[in-house]
PDB file of C-alpha atoms in Angstrom:
ATOM      1  CA  MET A   1      13.254 -92.051  98.560  1.00  0.00           C
ATOM      2  CA  ALA A   2      16.082 -90.218 100.183  1.00  0.00           C
ATOM      3  CA  ARG A   3      15.251 -87.524 102.475  1.00  0.00           C
ATOM      4  CA  ALA A   4      17.001 -84.053 102.952  1.00  0.00           C
ATOM      5  CA  GLU A   5      18.391 -84.977 106.471  1.00  0.00           C
ATOM      6  CA  ASP A   6      19.924 -88.355 105.328  1.00  0.00           C
ATOM      7  CA  ILE A   7      22.536 -86.377 102.947  1.00  0.00           C
ATOM      8  CA  ASP A   8      25.573 -85.345 104.480  1.00  0.00           C
ATOM      9  CA  ASP A   9      26.782 -81.726 104.654  1.00  0.00           C
ATOM     10  CA  LEU A  10      29.743 -82.078 101.688  1.00  0.00           C
ATOM     11  CA  GLY A  11      30.852 -78.437 102.556  1.00  0.00           C
ATOM     12  CA  ASP A  12      33.899 -79.866 104.782  1.00  0.00           C
ATOM     13  CA  ASP A  13      36.545 -81.729 102.426  1.00  0.00           C
ATOM     14  CA  GLN A  14      39.028 -81.583 105.370  1.00  0.00           C
ATOM     15  CA  ASP A  15      37.318 -85.192 106.878  1.00  0.00           C
ATOM     16  CA  ALA A  16      38.279 -86.827 103.702  1.00  0.00           C
ATOM     17  CA  LEU A  17      41.895 -85.994 103.754  1.00  0.00           C
ATOM     18  CA  SER A  18      42.351 -88.101 107.454  1.00  0.00           C
ATOM     19  CA  TRP A  19      41.141 -91.244 108.750  1.00  0.00           C
ATOM     20  CA  ALA A  20      39.381 -91.655 111.993  1.00  0.00           C
ATOM     21  CA  GLY A  21      41.704 -92.106 114.838  1.00  0.00           C
ATOM     22  CA  ASP A  22      44.596 -90.677 113.426  1.00  0.00           C
ATOM     23  CA  ASP A  23      45.349 -88.073 116.142  1.00  0.00           C
ATOM     24  CA  GLU A  24      44.482 -90.572 118.617  1.00  0.00           C
ATOM     25  CA  GLN A  25      47.124 -93.245 117.686  1.00  0.00           C
ATOM     26  CA  GLY A  26      49.606 -90.062 117.402  1.00  0.00           C
ATOM     27  CA  ARG A  27      50.040 -90.846 113.728  1.00  0.00           C
ATOM     28  CA  ALA A  28      49.482 -87.873 111.605  1.00  0.00           C
ATOM     29  CA  ALA A  29      48.961 -88.012 108.090  1.00  0.00           C
ATOM     30  CA  PRO A  30      52.045 -88.812 106.268  1.00  0.00           C
ATOM     31  CA  ARG A  31      54.063 -85.336 105.342  1.00  0.00           C
ATOM     32  CA  LEU A  32      55.573 -84.518 101.681  1.00  0.00           C
ATOM     33  CA  ARG A  33      59.332 -83.603 102.143  1.00  0.00           C
ATOM     34  CA  GLN A  34      59.693 -80.197 102.078  1.00  0.00           C
ATOM     35  CA  PRO A  35      62.264 -79.067  98.991  1.00  0.00           C
ATOM     36  CA  GLU A  36      65.453 -78.400  99.756  1.00  0.00           C
ATOM     37  CA  PRO A  37      66.666 -75.198  98.718  1.00  0.00           C
ATOM     38  CA  VAL A  38      68.706 -74.755  95.774  1.00  0.00           C
ATOM     39  CA  THR A  39      72.404 -73.643  96.993  1.00  0.00           C
ATOM     40  CA  ALA A  40      75.396 -72.491  94.736  1.00  0.00           C
ATOM     41  CA  ALA A  41      77.287 -75.905  96.223  1.00  0.00           C
ATOM     42  CA  ALA A  42      74.363 -78.111  94.669  1.00  0.00           C
ATOM     43  CA  GLU A  43      74.894 -76.591  90.834  1.00  0.00           C
ATOM     44  CA  VAL A  44      78.403 -77.855  91.041  1.00  0.00           C
ATOM     45  CA  GLU A  45      78.886 -81.087  89.319  1.00  0.00           C
ATOM     46  CA  PRO A  46      79.414 -84.179  91.505  1.00  0.00           C
ATOM     47  CA  GLU A  47      82.716 -85.812  91.488  1.00  0.00           C
ATOM     48  CA  GLU A  48      83.232 -88.582  89.206  1.00  0.00           C
ATOM     49  CA  ALA A  49      82.173 -91.948  90.792  1.00  0.00           C
ATOM     50  CA  ALA A  50      84.865 -94.292  91.376  1.00  0.00           C
ATOM     51  CA  GLY A  51      85.825 -96.292  88.244  1.00  0.00           C
ATOM     52  CA  SER A  52      84.377 -94.023  85.688  1.00  0.00           C
ATOM     53  CA  ARG A  53      87.706 -93.250  83.929  1.00  0.00           C
ATOM     54  CA  GLY A  54      88.081 -97.176  83.693  1.00  0.00           C
ATOM     55  CA  ARG A  55      84.705 -97.286  81.889  1.00  0.00           C
ATOM     56  CA  SER A  56      85.537 -94.485  79.587  1.00  0.00           C
ATOM     57  CA  VAL A  57      89.221 -96.050  79.008  1.00  0.00           C
ATOM     58  CA  ALA A  58      87.038 -99.478  78.165  1.00  0.00           C
ATOM     59  CA  THR A  59      84.410 -97.526  76.185  1.00  0.00           C
ATOM     60  CA  ALA A  60      87.214 -95.819  73.964  1.00  0.00           C
ATOM     61  CA  VAL A  61      89.359 -98.920  73.567  1.00  0.00           C
ATOM     62  CA  PHE A  62      86.245-100.895  72.319  1.00  0.00           C
ATOM     63  CA  LEU A  63      84.765 -98.266  70.044  1.00  0.00           C
ATOM     64  CA  VAL A  64      86.907 -98.912  67.164  1.00  0.00           C
ATOM     65  CA  PRO A  65      86.947-102.658  66.988  1.00  0.00           C
ATOM     66  CA  TYR A  66      83.163-102.311  67.220  1.00  0.00           C
ATOM     67  CA  LEU A  67      83.054 -99.887  64.328  1.00  0.00           C
ATOM     68  CA  ALA A  68      85.466-102.322  62.583  1.00  0.00           C
ATOM     69  CA  VAL A  69      82.829-105.464  63.328  1.00  0.00           C
ATOM     70  CA  THR A  70      79.990-103.038  61.542  1.00  0.00           C
ATOM     71  CA  VAL A  71      81.904-102.362  58.681  1.00  0.00           C
ATOM     72  CA  GLY A  72      83.048-105.828  58.505  1.00  0.00           C
ATOM     73  CA  TRP A  73      79.498-106.978  58.568  1.00  0.00           C
ATOM     74  CA  ILE A  74      78.444-104.563  55.856  1.00  0.00           C
ATOM     75  CA  PHE A  75      81.077-105.973  53.334  1.00  0.00           C
ATOM     76  CA  ALA A  76      79.936-109.555  54.279  1.00  0.00           C
ATOM     77  CA  VAL A  77      76.688-108.992  53.460  1.00  0.00           C
ATOM     78  CA  GLN A  78      77.426-107.905  50.015  1.00  0.00           C
ATOM     79  CA  GLN A  79      79.602-110.888  49.449  1.00  0.00           C
ATOM     80  CA  LEU A  80      76.921-113.654  50.720  1.00  0.00           C
ATOM     81  CA  SER A  81      73.925-114.715  48.531  1.00  0.00           C
ATOM     82  CA  SER A  82      70.824-116.182  49.612  1.00  0.00           C
ATOM     83  CA  GLY A  83      70.444-118.728  47.153  1.00  0.00           C
ATOM     84  CA  SER A  84      66.542-118.820  48.143  1.00  0.00           C
ATOM     85  CA  ALA A  85      64.441-119.559  45.133  1.00  0.00           C
ATOM     86  CA  SER A  86      61.361-118.024  46.804  1.00  0.00           C
ATOM     87  CA  LEU A  87      60.557-114.192  47.311  1.00  0.00           C
ATOM     88  CA  PHE A  88      59.869-114.697  51.319  1.00  0.00           C
ATOM     89  CA  GLY A  89      63.448-116.521  51.723  1.00  0.00           C
ATOM     90  CA  GLU A  90      65.074-113.452  50.017  1.00  0.00           C
ATOM     91  CA  ILE A  91      63.151-111.126  52.098  1.00  0.00           C
ATOM     92  CA  LEU A  92      63.870-113.116  55.318  1.00  0.00           C
ATOM     93  CA  TRP A  93      67.690-113.249  54.210  1.00  0.00           C
ATOM     94  CA  GLN A  94      67.971-109.535  53.504  1.00  0.00           C
ATOM     95  CA  PHE A  95      66.337-108.793  56.965  1.00  0.00           C
ATOM     96  CA  GLY A  96      68.801-111.114  58.563  1.00  0.00           C
ATOM     97  CA  GLU A  97      71.730-109.121  56.428  1.00  0.00           C
ATOM     98  CA  PHE A  98      70.273-106.134  57.894  1.00  0.00           C
ATOM     99  CA  LEU A  99      70.006-107.370  61.459  1.00  0.00           C
ATOM    100  CA  ALA A 100      73.875-108.298  61.274  1.00  0.00           C
ATOM    101  CA  MET A 101      74.816-104.952  60.380  1.00  0.00           C
ATOM    102  CA  LEU A 102      72.688-103.358  63.363  1.00  0.00           C
ATOM    103  CA  ALA A 103      73.523-105.932  65.822  1.00  0.00           C
ATOM    104  CA  ALA A 104      77.299-104.443  66.951  1.00  0.00           C
ATOM    105  CA  PRO A 105      76.074-100.826  67.448  1.00  0.00           C
ATOM    106  CA  LEU A 106      73.046-102.248  69.269  1.00  0.00           C
ATOM    107  CA  TRP A 107      75.148-104.362  71.304  1.00  0.00           C
ATOM    108  CA  PHE A 108      77.746-101.656  71.966  1.00  0.00           C
ATOM    109  CA  ALA A 109      74.666 -99.185  73.014  1.00  0.00           C
ATOM    110  CA  ALA A 110      72.841-101.619  75.192  1.00  0.00           C
ATOM    111  CA  THR A 111      76.118-102.810  76.850  1.00  0.00           C
ATOM    112  CA  LEU A 112      76.783 -98.954  77.423  1.00  0.00           C
ATOM    113  CA  THR A 113      73.225 -98.179  78.969  1.00  0.00           C
ATOM    114  CA  LEU A 114      73.351-101.577  81.292  1.00  0.00           C
ATOM    115  CA  THR A 115      76.695-101.354  82.560  1.00  0.00           C
ATOM    116  CA  LYS A 116      76.173 -97.557  83.813  1.00  0.00           C
ATOM    117  CA  GLY A 117      76.612 -98.070  87.237  1.00  0.00           C
ATOM    118  CA  HIS A 118      78.652-101.526  87.165  1.00  0.00           C
ATOM    119  CA  ARG A 119      82.436-101.602  87.878  1.00  0.00           C
ATOM    120  CA  PRO A 120      84.756-101.278  84.579  1.00  0.00           C
ATOM    121  CA  LEU A 121      85.063-104.708  84.494  1.00  0.00           C
ATOM    122  CA  VAL A 122      81.796-105.934  84.018  1.00  0.00           C
ATOM    123  CA  ARG A 123      81.430-103.451  81.114  1.00  0.00           C
ATOM    124  CA  VAL A 124      84.773-104.670  79.698  1.00  0.00           C
ATOM    125  CA  GLY A 125      83.378-108.441  80.048  1.00  0.00           C
ATOM    126  CA  TRP A 126      79.918-107.606  78.223  1.00  0.00           C
ATOM    127  CA  LEU A 127      81.940-105.790  75.667  1.00  0.00           C
ATOM    128  CA  ALA A 128      84.461-108.467  75.028  1.00  0.00           C
ATOM    129  CA  LEU A 129      81.632-111.244  74.810  1.00  0.00           C
ATOM    130  CA  GLY A 130      79.941-109.241  72.146  1.00  0.00           C
ATOM    131  CA  PHE A 131      82.854-108.735  69.858  1.00  0.00           C
ATOM    132  CA  GLY A 132      83.545-112.302  70.119  1.00  0.00           C
ATOM    133  CA  ALA A 133      80.120-113.340  69.301  1.00  0.00           C
ATOM    134  CA  LEU A 134      79.400-110.621  66.803  1.00  0.00           C
ATOM    135  CA  VAL A 135      82.760-111.004  64.512  1.00  0.00           C
ATOM    136  CA  PRO A 136      81.657-111.281  60.750  1.00  0.00           C
ATOM    137  CA  TRP A 137      82.611-114.842  60.759  1.00  0.00           C
ATOM    138  CA  PRO A 138      81.867-115.201  56.852  1.00  0.00           C
ATOM    139  CA  LEU A 139      84.488-112.267  56.311  1.00  0.00           C
ATOM    140  CA  VAL A 140      87.027-113.860  58.683  1.00  0.00           C
ATOM    141  CA  LEU A 141      86.647-117.415  57.470  1.00  0.00           C
ATOM    142  CA  GLN A 142      87.021-115.861  53.733  1.00  0.00           C
ATOM    143  CA  PHE A 143      89.808-114.094  54.760  1.00  0.00           C
ATOM    144  CA  LEU A 144      91.680-117.071  56.339  1.00  0.00           C
ATOM    145  CA  ALA A 145      90.917-119.398  53.442  1.00  0.00           C
ATOM    146  CA  ALA A 146      92.554-116.715  51.131  1.00  0.00           C
ATOM    147  CA  LEU A 147      95.720-116.831  53.325  1.00  0.00           C
ATOM    148  CA  GLU A 148      96.001-120.461  53.303  1.00  0.00           C
ATOM    149  CA  LEU A 149      95.785-120.486  49.552  1.00  0.00           C
ATOM    150  CA  ALA A 150      98.242-117.873  49.408  1.00  0.00           C
ATOM    151  CA  GLY A 151     100.267-119.792  51.688  1.00  0.00           C
ATOM    152  CA  GLY A 152     100.139-122.955  49.360  1.00  0.00           C
ATOM    153  CA  MET A 153     101.278-121.132  46.413  1.00  0.00           C
ATOM    154  CA  SER A 154     104.621-120.211  47.849  1.00  0.00           C
TER     155      SER A 154
END
């Protein structure tokens, strides 16, 4: 059984905040930085980073085509049919159509978020790649077939 003299006095909490020998080695306990006082100059918005105007232009240039891709997928989804005889196949087909409609806005938002600190050319490259991959190909191919058919009639 523990005796009363074996129990240390827990009243001094300062010993718990430092290691033995800190003062001897010349290393005091790490200190937190003092918060810098807020001045009127700190409240002024910082200047635009280099290339931010280019990123803004690239965003504006690609916004309209990405909206057109989204609307194109909405039209393409209405013209396609699954041809599936099972309920499970039909549900998966409709889920795929839903994801096709959301893919362009999600790619646009992800590109804007992930290329925030990069050069404008990086953002343009990712936006162009996404645009090429997300074009509603069923609608484009149907349009090209209609043009070919119309050209053959003349």
